[in-house]
Short mmCIF file of C-alpha atoms and ligand atoms in Angstrom, two decimals:
data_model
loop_
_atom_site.label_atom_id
_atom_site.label_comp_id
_atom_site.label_asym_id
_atom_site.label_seq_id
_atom_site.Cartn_x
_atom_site.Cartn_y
_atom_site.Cartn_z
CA UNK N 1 189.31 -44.60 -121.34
CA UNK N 2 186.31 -45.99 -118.79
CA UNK N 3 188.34 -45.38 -116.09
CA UNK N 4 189.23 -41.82 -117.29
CA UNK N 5 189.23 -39.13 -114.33
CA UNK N 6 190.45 -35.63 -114.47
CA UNK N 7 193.09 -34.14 -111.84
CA UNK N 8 192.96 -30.75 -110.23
CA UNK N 9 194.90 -29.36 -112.89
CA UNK N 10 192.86 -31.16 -115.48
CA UNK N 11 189.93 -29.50 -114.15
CA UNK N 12 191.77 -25.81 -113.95
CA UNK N 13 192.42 -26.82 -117.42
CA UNK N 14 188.56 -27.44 -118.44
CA UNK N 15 187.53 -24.16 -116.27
CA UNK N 16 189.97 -22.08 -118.83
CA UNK N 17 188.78 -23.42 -121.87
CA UNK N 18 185.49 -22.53 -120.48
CA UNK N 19 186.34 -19.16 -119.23
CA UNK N 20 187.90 -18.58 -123.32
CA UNK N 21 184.40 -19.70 -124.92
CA UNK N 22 181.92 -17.47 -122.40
CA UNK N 23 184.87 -14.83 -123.39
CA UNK N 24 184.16 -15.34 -126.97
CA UNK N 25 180.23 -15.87 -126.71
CA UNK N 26 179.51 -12.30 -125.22
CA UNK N 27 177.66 -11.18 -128.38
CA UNK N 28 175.58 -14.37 -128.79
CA UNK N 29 174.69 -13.91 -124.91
CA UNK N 30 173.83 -9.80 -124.65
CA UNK N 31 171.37 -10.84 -128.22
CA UNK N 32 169.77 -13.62 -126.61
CA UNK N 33 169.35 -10.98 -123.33
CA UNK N 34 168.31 -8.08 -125.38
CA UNK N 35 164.98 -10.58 -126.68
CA UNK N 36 163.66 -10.83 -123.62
CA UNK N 37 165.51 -8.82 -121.00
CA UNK N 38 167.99 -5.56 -120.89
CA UNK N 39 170.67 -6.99 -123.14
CA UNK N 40 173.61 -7.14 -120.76
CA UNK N 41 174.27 -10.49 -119.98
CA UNK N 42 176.99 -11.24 -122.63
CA UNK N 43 178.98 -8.54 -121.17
CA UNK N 44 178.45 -9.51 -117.31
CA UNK N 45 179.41 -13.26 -118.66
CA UNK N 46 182.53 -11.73 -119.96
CA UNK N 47 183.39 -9.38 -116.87
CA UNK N 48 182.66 -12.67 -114.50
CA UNK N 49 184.61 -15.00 -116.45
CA UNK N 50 187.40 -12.37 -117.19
CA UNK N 51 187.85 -12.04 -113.68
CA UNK N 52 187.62 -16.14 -112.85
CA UNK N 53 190.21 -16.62 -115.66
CA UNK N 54 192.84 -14.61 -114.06
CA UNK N 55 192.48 -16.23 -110.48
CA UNK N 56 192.38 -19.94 -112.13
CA UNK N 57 195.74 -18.79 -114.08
CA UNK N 58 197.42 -18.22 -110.59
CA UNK N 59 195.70 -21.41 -108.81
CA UNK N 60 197.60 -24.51 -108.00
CA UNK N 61 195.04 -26.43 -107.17
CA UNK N 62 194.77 -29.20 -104.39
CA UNK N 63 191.32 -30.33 -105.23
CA UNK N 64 189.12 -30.52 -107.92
CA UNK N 65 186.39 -28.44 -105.99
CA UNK N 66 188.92 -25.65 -105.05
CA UNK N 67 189.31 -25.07 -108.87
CA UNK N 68 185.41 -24.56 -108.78
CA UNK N 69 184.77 -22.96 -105.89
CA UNK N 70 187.50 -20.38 -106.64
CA UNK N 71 185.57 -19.67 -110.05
CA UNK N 72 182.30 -19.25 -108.21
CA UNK N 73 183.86 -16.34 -105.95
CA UNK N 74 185.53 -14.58 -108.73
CA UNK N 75 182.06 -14.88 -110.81
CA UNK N 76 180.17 -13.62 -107.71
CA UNK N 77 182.81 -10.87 -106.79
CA UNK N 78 183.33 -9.25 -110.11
CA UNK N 79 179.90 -9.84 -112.22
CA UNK N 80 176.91 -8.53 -109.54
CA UNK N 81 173.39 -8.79 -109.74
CA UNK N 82 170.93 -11.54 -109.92
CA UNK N 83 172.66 -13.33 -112.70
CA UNK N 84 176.35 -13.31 -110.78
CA UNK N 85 174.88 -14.71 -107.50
CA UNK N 86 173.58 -17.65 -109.16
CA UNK N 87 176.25 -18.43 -111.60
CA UNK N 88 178.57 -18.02 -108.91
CA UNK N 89 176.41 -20.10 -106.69
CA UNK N 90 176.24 -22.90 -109.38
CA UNK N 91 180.09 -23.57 -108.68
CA UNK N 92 180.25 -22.15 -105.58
CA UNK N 93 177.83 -25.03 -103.72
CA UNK N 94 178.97 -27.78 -106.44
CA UNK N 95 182.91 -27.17 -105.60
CA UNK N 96 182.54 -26.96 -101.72
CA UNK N 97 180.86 -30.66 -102.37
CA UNK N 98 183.86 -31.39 -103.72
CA UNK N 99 185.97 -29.91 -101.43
CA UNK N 100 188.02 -33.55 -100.81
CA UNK N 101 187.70 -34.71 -104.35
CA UNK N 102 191.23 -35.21 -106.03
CA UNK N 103 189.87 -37.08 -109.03
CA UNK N 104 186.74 -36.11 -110.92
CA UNK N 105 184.67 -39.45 -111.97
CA UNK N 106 180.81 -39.78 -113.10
CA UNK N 107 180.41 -39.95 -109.78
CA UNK N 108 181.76 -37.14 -108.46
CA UNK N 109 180.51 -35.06 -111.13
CA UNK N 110 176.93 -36.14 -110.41
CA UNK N 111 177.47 -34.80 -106.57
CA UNK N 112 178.88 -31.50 -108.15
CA UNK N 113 175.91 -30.90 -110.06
CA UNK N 114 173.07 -32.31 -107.61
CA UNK N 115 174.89 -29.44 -104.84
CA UNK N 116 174.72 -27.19 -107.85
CA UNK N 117 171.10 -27.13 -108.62
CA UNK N 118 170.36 -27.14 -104.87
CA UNK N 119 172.82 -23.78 -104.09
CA UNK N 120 171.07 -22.35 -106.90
CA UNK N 121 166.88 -23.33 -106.31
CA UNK N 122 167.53 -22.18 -102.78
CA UNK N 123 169.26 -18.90 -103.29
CA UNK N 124 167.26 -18.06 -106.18
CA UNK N 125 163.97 -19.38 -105.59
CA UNK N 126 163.77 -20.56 -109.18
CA UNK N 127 162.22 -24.09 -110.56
CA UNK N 128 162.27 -25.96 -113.63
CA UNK N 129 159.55 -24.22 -116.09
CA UNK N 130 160.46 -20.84 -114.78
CA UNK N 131 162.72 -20.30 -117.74
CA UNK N 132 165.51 -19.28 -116.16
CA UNK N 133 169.28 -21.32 -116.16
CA UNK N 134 167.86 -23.38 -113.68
CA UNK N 135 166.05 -25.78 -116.73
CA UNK N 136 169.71 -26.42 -118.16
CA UNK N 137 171.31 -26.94 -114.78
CA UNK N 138 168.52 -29.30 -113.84
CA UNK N 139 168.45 -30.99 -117.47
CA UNK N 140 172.73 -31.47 -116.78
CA UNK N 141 171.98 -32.67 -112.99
CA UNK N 142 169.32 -35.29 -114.14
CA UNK N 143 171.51 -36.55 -116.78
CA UNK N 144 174.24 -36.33 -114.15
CA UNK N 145 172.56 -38.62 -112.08
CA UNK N 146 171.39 -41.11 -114.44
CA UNK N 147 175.28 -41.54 -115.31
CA UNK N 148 176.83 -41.64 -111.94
CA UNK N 149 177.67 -45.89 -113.24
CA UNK N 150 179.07 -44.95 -116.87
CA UNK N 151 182.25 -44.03 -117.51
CA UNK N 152 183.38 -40.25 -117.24
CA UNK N 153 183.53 -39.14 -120.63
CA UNK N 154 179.99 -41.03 -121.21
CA UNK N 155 178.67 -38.87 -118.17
CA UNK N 156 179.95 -35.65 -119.65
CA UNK N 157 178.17 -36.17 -122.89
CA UNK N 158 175.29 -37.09 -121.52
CA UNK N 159 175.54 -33.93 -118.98
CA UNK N 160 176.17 -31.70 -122.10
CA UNK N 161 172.89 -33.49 -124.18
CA UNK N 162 170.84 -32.71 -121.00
CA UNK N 163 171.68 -28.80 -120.88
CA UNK N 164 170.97 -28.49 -124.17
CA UNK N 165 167.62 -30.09 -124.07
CA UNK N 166 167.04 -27.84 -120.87
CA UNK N 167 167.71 -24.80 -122.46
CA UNK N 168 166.10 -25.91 -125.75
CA UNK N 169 162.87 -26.21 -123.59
CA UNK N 170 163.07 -22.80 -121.96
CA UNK N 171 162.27 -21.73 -125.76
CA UNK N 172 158.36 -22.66 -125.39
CA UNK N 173 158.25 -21.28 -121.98
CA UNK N 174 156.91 -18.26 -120.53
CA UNK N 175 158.98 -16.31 -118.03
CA UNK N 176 157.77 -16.36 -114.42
CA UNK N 177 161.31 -14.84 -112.77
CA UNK N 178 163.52 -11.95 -113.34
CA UNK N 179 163.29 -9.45 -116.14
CA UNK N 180 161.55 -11.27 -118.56
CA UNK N 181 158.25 -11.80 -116.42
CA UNK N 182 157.17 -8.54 -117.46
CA UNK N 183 157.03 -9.54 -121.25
CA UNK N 184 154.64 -12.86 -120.71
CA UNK N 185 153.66 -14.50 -123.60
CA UNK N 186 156.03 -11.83 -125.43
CA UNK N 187 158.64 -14.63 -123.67
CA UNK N 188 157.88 -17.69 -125.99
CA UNK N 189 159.71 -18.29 -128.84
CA UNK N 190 163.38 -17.19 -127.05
CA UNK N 191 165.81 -19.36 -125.11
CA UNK N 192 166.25 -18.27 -121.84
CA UNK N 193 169.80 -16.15 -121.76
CA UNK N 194 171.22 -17.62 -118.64
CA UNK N 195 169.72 -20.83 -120.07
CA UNK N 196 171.88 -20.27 -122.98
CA UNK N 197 175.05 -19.98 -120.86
CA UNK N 198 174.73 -22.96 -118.95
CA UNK N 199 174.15 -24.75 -122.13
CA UNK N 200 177.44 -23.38 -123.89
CA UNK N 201 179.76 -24.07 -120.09
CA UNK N 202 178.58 -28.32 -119.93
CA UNK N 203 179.16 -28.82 -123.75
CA UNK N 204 182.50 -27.06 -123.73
CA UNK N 205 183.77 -29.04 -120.46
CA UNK N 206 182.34 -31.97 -122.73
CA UNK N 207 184.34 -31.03 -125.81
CA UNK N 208 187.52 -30.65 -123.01
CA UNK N 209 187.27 -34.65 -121.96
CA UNK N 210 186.08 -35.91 -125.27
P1 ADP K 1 169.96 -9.27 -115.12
O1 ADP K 1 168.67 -10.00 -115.17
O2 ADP K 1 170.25 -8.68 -113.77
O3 ADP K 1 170.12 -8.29 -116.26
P2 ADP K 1 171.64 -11.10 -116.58
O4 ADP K 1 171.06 -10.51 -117.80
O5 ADP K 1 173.12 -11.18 -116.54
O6 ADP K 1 171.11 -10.38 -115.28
O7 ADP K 1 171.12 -12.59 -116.39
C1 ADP K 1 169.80 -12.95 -116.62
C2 ADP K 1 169.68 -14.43 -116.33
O8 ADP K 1 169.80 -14.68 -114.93
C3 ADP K 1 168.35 -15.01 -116.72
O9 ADP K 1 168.37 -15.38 -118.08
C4 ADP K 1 168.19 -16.20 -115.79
O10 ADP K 1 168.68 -17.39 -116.38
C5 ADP K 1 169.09 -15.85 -114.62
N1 ADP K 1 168.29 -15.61 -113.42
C6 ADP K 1 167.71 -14.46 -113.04
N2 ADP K 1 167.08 -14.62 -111.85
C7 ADP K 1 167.25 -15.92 -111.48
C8 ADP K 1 166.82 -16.72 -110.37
N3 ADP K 1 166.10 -16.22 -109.36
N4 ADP K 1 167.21 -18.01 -110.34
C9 ADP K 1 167.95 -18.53 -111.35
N5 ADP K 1 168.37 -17.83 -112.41
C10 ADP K 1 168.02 -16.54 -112.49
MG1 MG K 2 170.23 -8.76 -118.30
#
Protein backbone atom coordinates (compact mmCIF):
# COMPACT_ATOMS: atom_id res chain seq x y z
CA UNK A 1 0.00 0.00 0.00
CA UNK A 2 3.08 2.76 0.58
CA UNK A 3 3.83 2.60 -2.77
CA UNK A 4 0.14 3.06 -3.84
CA UNK A 5 -0.29 5.56 -6.92
CA UNK A 6 -3.36 6.18 -8.91
CA UNK A 7 -3.47 5.92 -12.91
CA UNK A 8 -5.22 8.29 -15.25
CA UNK A 9 -8.18 6.30 -15.10
CA UNK A 10 -7.92 5.96 -11.37
CA UNK A 11 -7.99 9.57 -11.16
CA UNK A 12 -11.12 9.94 -13.83
CA UNK A 13 -12.43 7.50 -11.41
CA UNK A 14 -11.89 9.79 -8.13
CA UNK A 15 -13.09 13.03 -10.26
CA UNK A 16 -16.63 11.02 -10.76
CA UNK A 17 -17.13 10.05 -7.41
CA UNK A 18 -16.50 13.61 -6.71
CA UNK A 19 -18.60 15.04 -9.39
CA UNK A 20 -21.69 12.37 -7.70
CA UNK A 21 -21.15 13.90 -4.04
CA UNK A 22 -21.07 17.93 -5.14
CA UNK A 23 -24.23 16.45 -7.25
CA UNK A 24 -25.78 15.26 -4.13
CA UNK A 25 -24.56 18.17 -1.73
CA UNK A 26 -26.43 21.03 -3.70
CA UNK A 27 -28.86 21.65 -0.79
CA UNK A 28 -26.20 21.61 1.97
CA UNK A 29 -24.19 24.15 -0.38
CA UNK A 30 -27.17 26.85 -1.60
CA UNK A 31 -28.01 26.77 2.78
CA UNK A 32 -24.59 27.41 3.68
CA UNK A 33 -24.73 30.34 0.65
CA UNK A 34 -28.07 31.64 1.60
CA UNK A 35 -26.28 32.52 5.48
CA UNK A 36 -24.09 34.72 4.23
CA UNK A 37 -24.47 35.32 0.52
CA UNK A 38 -27.43 34.95 -2.31
CA UNK A 39 -28.02 31.25 -1.81
CA UNK A 40 -27.01 29.90 -5.20
CA UNK A 41 -23.98 28.16 -4.86
CA UNK A 42 -25.36 24.57 -4.38
CA UNK A 43 -27.01 24.90 -7.63
CA UNK A 44 -23.90 26.48 -9.63
CA UNK A 45 -21.84 23.42 -7.84
CA UNK A 46 -24.33 21.15 -9.41
CA UNK A 47 -24.56 22.88 -12.99
CA UNK A 48 -20.44 22.92 -12.94
CA UNK A 49 -20.03 19.50 -11.87
CA UNK A 50 -23.01 18.23 -14.05
CA UNK A 51 -21.32 19.52 -16.90
CA UNK A 52 -17.53 18.13 -15.77
CA UNK A 53 -19.20 14.71 -15.20
CA UNK A 54 -20.30 14.28 -18.68
CA UNK A 55 -16.88 15.31 -20.34
CA UNK A 56 -14.85 12.97 -17.71
CA UNK A 57 -17.45 10.06 -18.82
CA UNK A 58 -16.16 10.49 -22.49
CA UNK A 59 -12.30 11.10 -21.48
CA UNK A 60 -9.67 8.52 -22.00
CA UNK A 61 -7.23 9.97 -20.30
CA UNK A 62 -3.37 10.06 -21.02
CA UNK A 63 -2.39 11.86 -17.91
CA UNK A 64 -3.43 12.35 -14.62
CA UNK A 65 -3.53 16.26 -15.11
CA UNK A 66 -5.62 15.98 -18.36
CA UNK A 67 -8.37 14.34 -16.16
CA UNK A 68 -8.08 17.65 -14.05
CA UNK A 69 -7.58 20.12 -16.29
CA UNK A 70 -10.52 18.88 -18.41
CA UNK A 71 -12.75 19.27 -15.13
CA UNK A 72 -11.48 22.79 -14.60
CA UNK A 73 -12.75 23.88 -18.23
CA UNK A 74 -16.04 22.23 -17.97
CA UNK A 75 -16.44 23.91 -14.30
CA UNK A 76 -15.34 27.27 -15.80
CA UNK A 77 -17.43 26.89 -19.10
CA UNK A 78 -20.73 25.84 -17.71
CA UNK A 79 -20.93 27.35 -13.94
CA UNK A 80 -19.93 31.41 -14.49
CA UNK A 81 -19.26 33.94 -12.12
CA UNK A 82 -16.77 34.50 -9.45
CA UNK A 83 -17.23 31.15 -7.88
CA UNK A 84 -16.74 29.10 -11.46
CA UNK A 85 -13.48 30.98 -12.32
CA UNK A 86 -11.88 29.92 -9.26
CA UNK A 87 -13.12 26.44 -8.88
CA UNK A 88 -12.26 25.97 -12.32
CA UNK A 89 -8.96 27.61 -11.76
CA UNK A 90 -8.26 25.32 -8.71
CA UNK A 91 -7.94 22.30 -11.27
CA UNK A 92 -7.30 24.14 -14.08
CA UNK A 93 -3.54 25.47 -12.80
CA UNK A 94 -3.11 22.15 -10.55
CA UNK A 95 -3.75 19.73 -13.76
CA UNK A 96 -1.61 21.75 -16.32
CA UNK A 97 1.24 21.06 -13.43
CA UNK A 98 0.55 17.81 -14.03
CA UNK A 99 0.36 17.83 -17.47
CA UNK A 100 3.28 14.80 -17.76
CA UNK A 101 2.21 13.01 -14.65
CA UNK A 102 1.06 9.33 -15.43
CA UNK A 103 1.04 8.25 -11.79
CA UNK A 104 -0.32 10.34 -8.95
CA UNK A 105 2.08 9.96 -5.69
CA UNK A 106 2.32 12.34 -2.43
CA UNK A 107 4.44 13.96 -4.45
CA UNK A 108 2.74 14.77 -7.25
CA UNK A 109 -0.26 15.59 -5.43
CA UNK A 110 1.60 18.18 -3.34
CA UNK A 111 2.67 20.00 -6.86
CA UNK A 112 -1.11 19.77 -7.88
CA UNK A 113 -2.21 21.56 -4.98
CA UNK A 114 0.80 24.15 -4.43
CA UNK A 115 -0.18 25.23 -8.55
CA UNK A 116 -3.70 25.14 -7.21
CA UNK A 117 -3.60 27.66 -4.51
CA UNK A 118 -1.30 29.82 -6.67
CA UNK A 119 -3.93 29.80 -9.99
CA UNK A 120 -6.41 30.64 -7.52
CA UNK A 121 -4.60 33.69 -5.01
CA UNK A 122 -3.58 35.21 -8.31
CA UNK A 123 -6.78 35.17 -10.25
CA UNK A 124 -8.80 35.90 -7.35
CA UNK A 125 -6.87 38.09 -5.26
CA UNK A 126 -7.97 36.19 -2.18
CA UNK A 127 -5.70 35.17 1.07
CA UNK A 128 -6.00 32.97 3.89
CA UNK A 129 -8.36 34.86 6.59
CA UNK A 130 -10.45 36.28 3.83
CA UNK A 131 -12.97 33.52 4.32
CA UNK A 132 -13.32 32.49 1.14
CA UNK A 133 -12.31 28.61 -0.36
CA UNK A 134 -9.00 29.80 -0.45
CA UNK A 135 -8.55 28.80 3.69
CA UNK A 136 -9.47 25.06 2.72
CA UNK A 137 -7.35 24.99 -0.41
CA UNK A 138 -4.48 26.46 1.53
CA UNK A 139 -5.22 24.20 4.74
CA UNK A 140 -5.13 20.94 1.86
CA UNK A 141 -1.85 22.56 0.13
CA UNK A 142 0.01 22.92 3.54
CA UNK A 143 -0.87 19.52 4.54
CA UNK A 144 0.03 18.60 0.96
CA UNK A 145 3.33 19.72 1.41
CA UNK A 146 4.14 18.48 4.71
CA UNK A 147 3.34 14.88 3.13
CA UNK A 148 5.13 15.05 -0.12
CA UNK A 149 7.63 11.87 1.91
CA UNK A 150 4.54 9.68 3.23
CA UNK A 151 2.92 7.37 1.40
CA UNK A 152 -0.13 8.36 -0.93
CA UNK A 153 -3.00 7.33 0.93
CA UNK A 154 -1.25 8.97 4.19
CA UNK A 155 -1.00 12.28 2.05
CA UNK A 156 -4.64 12.16 1.08
CA UNK A 157 -5.81 11.94 4.62
CA UNK A 158 -3.81 14.33 5.76
CA UNK A 159 -4.91 16.68 2.63
CA UNK A 160 -8.59 15.91 3.57
CA UNK A 161 -7.83 16.76 7.69
CA UNK A 162 -6.27 20.05 6.42
CA UNK A 163 -9.46 21.26 4.33
CA UNK A 164 -11.50 20.58 6.93
CA UNK A 165 -9.62 22.49 9.51
CA UNK A 166 -9.47 25.33 6.77
CA UNK A 167 -12.92 25.55 6.31
CA UNK A 168 -13.68 24.90 10.01
CA UNK A 169 -11.66 28.19 10.57
CA UNK A 170 -13.47 30.30 8.01
CA UNK A 171 -16.40 29.82 10.73
CA UNK A 172 -14.80 32.59 13.20
CA UNK A 173 -13.91 34.76 10.36
CA UNK A 174 -15.26 37.81 9.02
CA UNK A 175 -15.71 38.17 5.27
CA UNK A 176 -13.38 40.61 3.50
CA UNK A 177 -14.22 39.25 -0.37
CA UNK A 178 -17.21 38.64 -2.42
CA UNK A 179 -20.80 38.80 -1.29
CA UNK A 180 -20.46 38.29 2.16
CA UNK A 181 -18.26 41.51 2.86
CA UNK A 182 -21.29 43.44 3.00
CA UNK A 183 -22.66 41.48 6.11
CA UNK A 184 -19.31 42.02 8.45
CA UNK A 185 -19.51 40.80 11.69
CA UNK A 186 -23.09 39.43 10.51
CA UNK A 187 -20.27 36.83 8.77
CA UNK A 188 -19.04 35.02 12.01
CA UNK A 189 -20.52 32.12 13.12
CA UNK A 190 -20.95 30.53 9.22
CA UNK A 191 -18.50 28.45 7.23
CA UNK A 192 -17.54 29.99 4.27
CA UNK A 193 -19.77 28.24 1.25
CA UNK A 194 -17.02 27.77 -1.22
CA UNK A 195 -15.03 26.84 1.91
CA UNK A 196 -17.53 24.19 2.42
CA UNK A 197 -17.04 22.76 -1.10
CA UNK A 198 -13.51 22.42 -1.09
CA UNK A 199 -13.83 20.71 2.16
CA UNK A 200 -16.48 18.04 0.87
CA UNK A 201 -14.10 17.51 -2.92
CA UNK A 202 -10.43 16.52 -0.70
CA UNK A 203 -12.33 14.23 1.81
CA UNK A 204 -14.27 12.45 -0.91
CA UNK A 205 -11.01 11.92 -3.20
CA UNK A 206 -9.75 10.72 0.37
CA UNK A 207 -12.62 8.30 0.95
CA UNK A 208 -11.81 7.18 -3.08
CA UNK A 209 -7.97 5.96 -2.14
CA UNK A 210 -8.69 4.90 1.38
P1 LIG B 1 -21.44 34.12 -6.11
O1 LIG B 1 -20.68 34.77 -5.01
O2 LIG B 1 -21.18 34.74 -7.45
O3 LIG B 1 -22.90 33.97 -5.79
P2 LIG B 1 -21.10 31.35 -5.41
O4 LIG B 1 -22.18 31.56 -4.43
O5 LIG B 1 -21.25 30.18 -6.31
O6 LIG B 1 -20.83 32.64 -6.27
O7 LIG B 1 -19.71 31.14 -4.66
C1 LIG B 1 -19.34 31.90 -3.56
C2 LIG B 1 -17.97 31.43 -3.12
O8 LIG B 1 -16.98 31.81 -4.07
C3 LIG B 1 -17.52 32.03 -1.82
O9 LIG B 1 -18.02 31.27 -0.74
C4 LIG B 1 -16.00 32.00 -1.92
O10 LIG B 1 -15.47 30.81 -1.35
C5 LIG B 1 -15.75 31.95 -3.41
N1 LIG B 1 -15.12 33.19 -3.86
C6 LIG B 1 -15.72 34.34 -4.21
N2 LIG B 1 -14.80 35.25 -4.59
C7 LIG B 1 -13.58 34.67 -4.46
C8 LIG B 1 -12.22 35.10 -4.67
N3 LIG B 1 -11.92 36.32 -5.13
N4 LIG B 1 -11.24 34.21 -4.43
C9 LIG B 1 -11.53 32.97 -3.98
N5 LIG B 1 -12.77 32.52 -3.76
C10 LIG B 1 -13.79 33.36 -3.99
MG1 LIG C 1 -23.73 32.80 -4.25
Amino acid sequence: MSDRTLSPNEVKEMILSICDKIIASEAELSEADRKLGDGDHGLGMQRGFTAAKAQIEALDPKSVGEVFSTTGMALMASMGGASGAVMGMLYQSGGTALNDCEALDAPALSKFLDAARDGVCNLGGAKPGDKTMVDALAGAQEAGQASVGRSLSEAFTAVAAGATDGMEKTKAMIATMGRAKTLGEKSIGHPDPGALSVSIMFNTMNEYVN
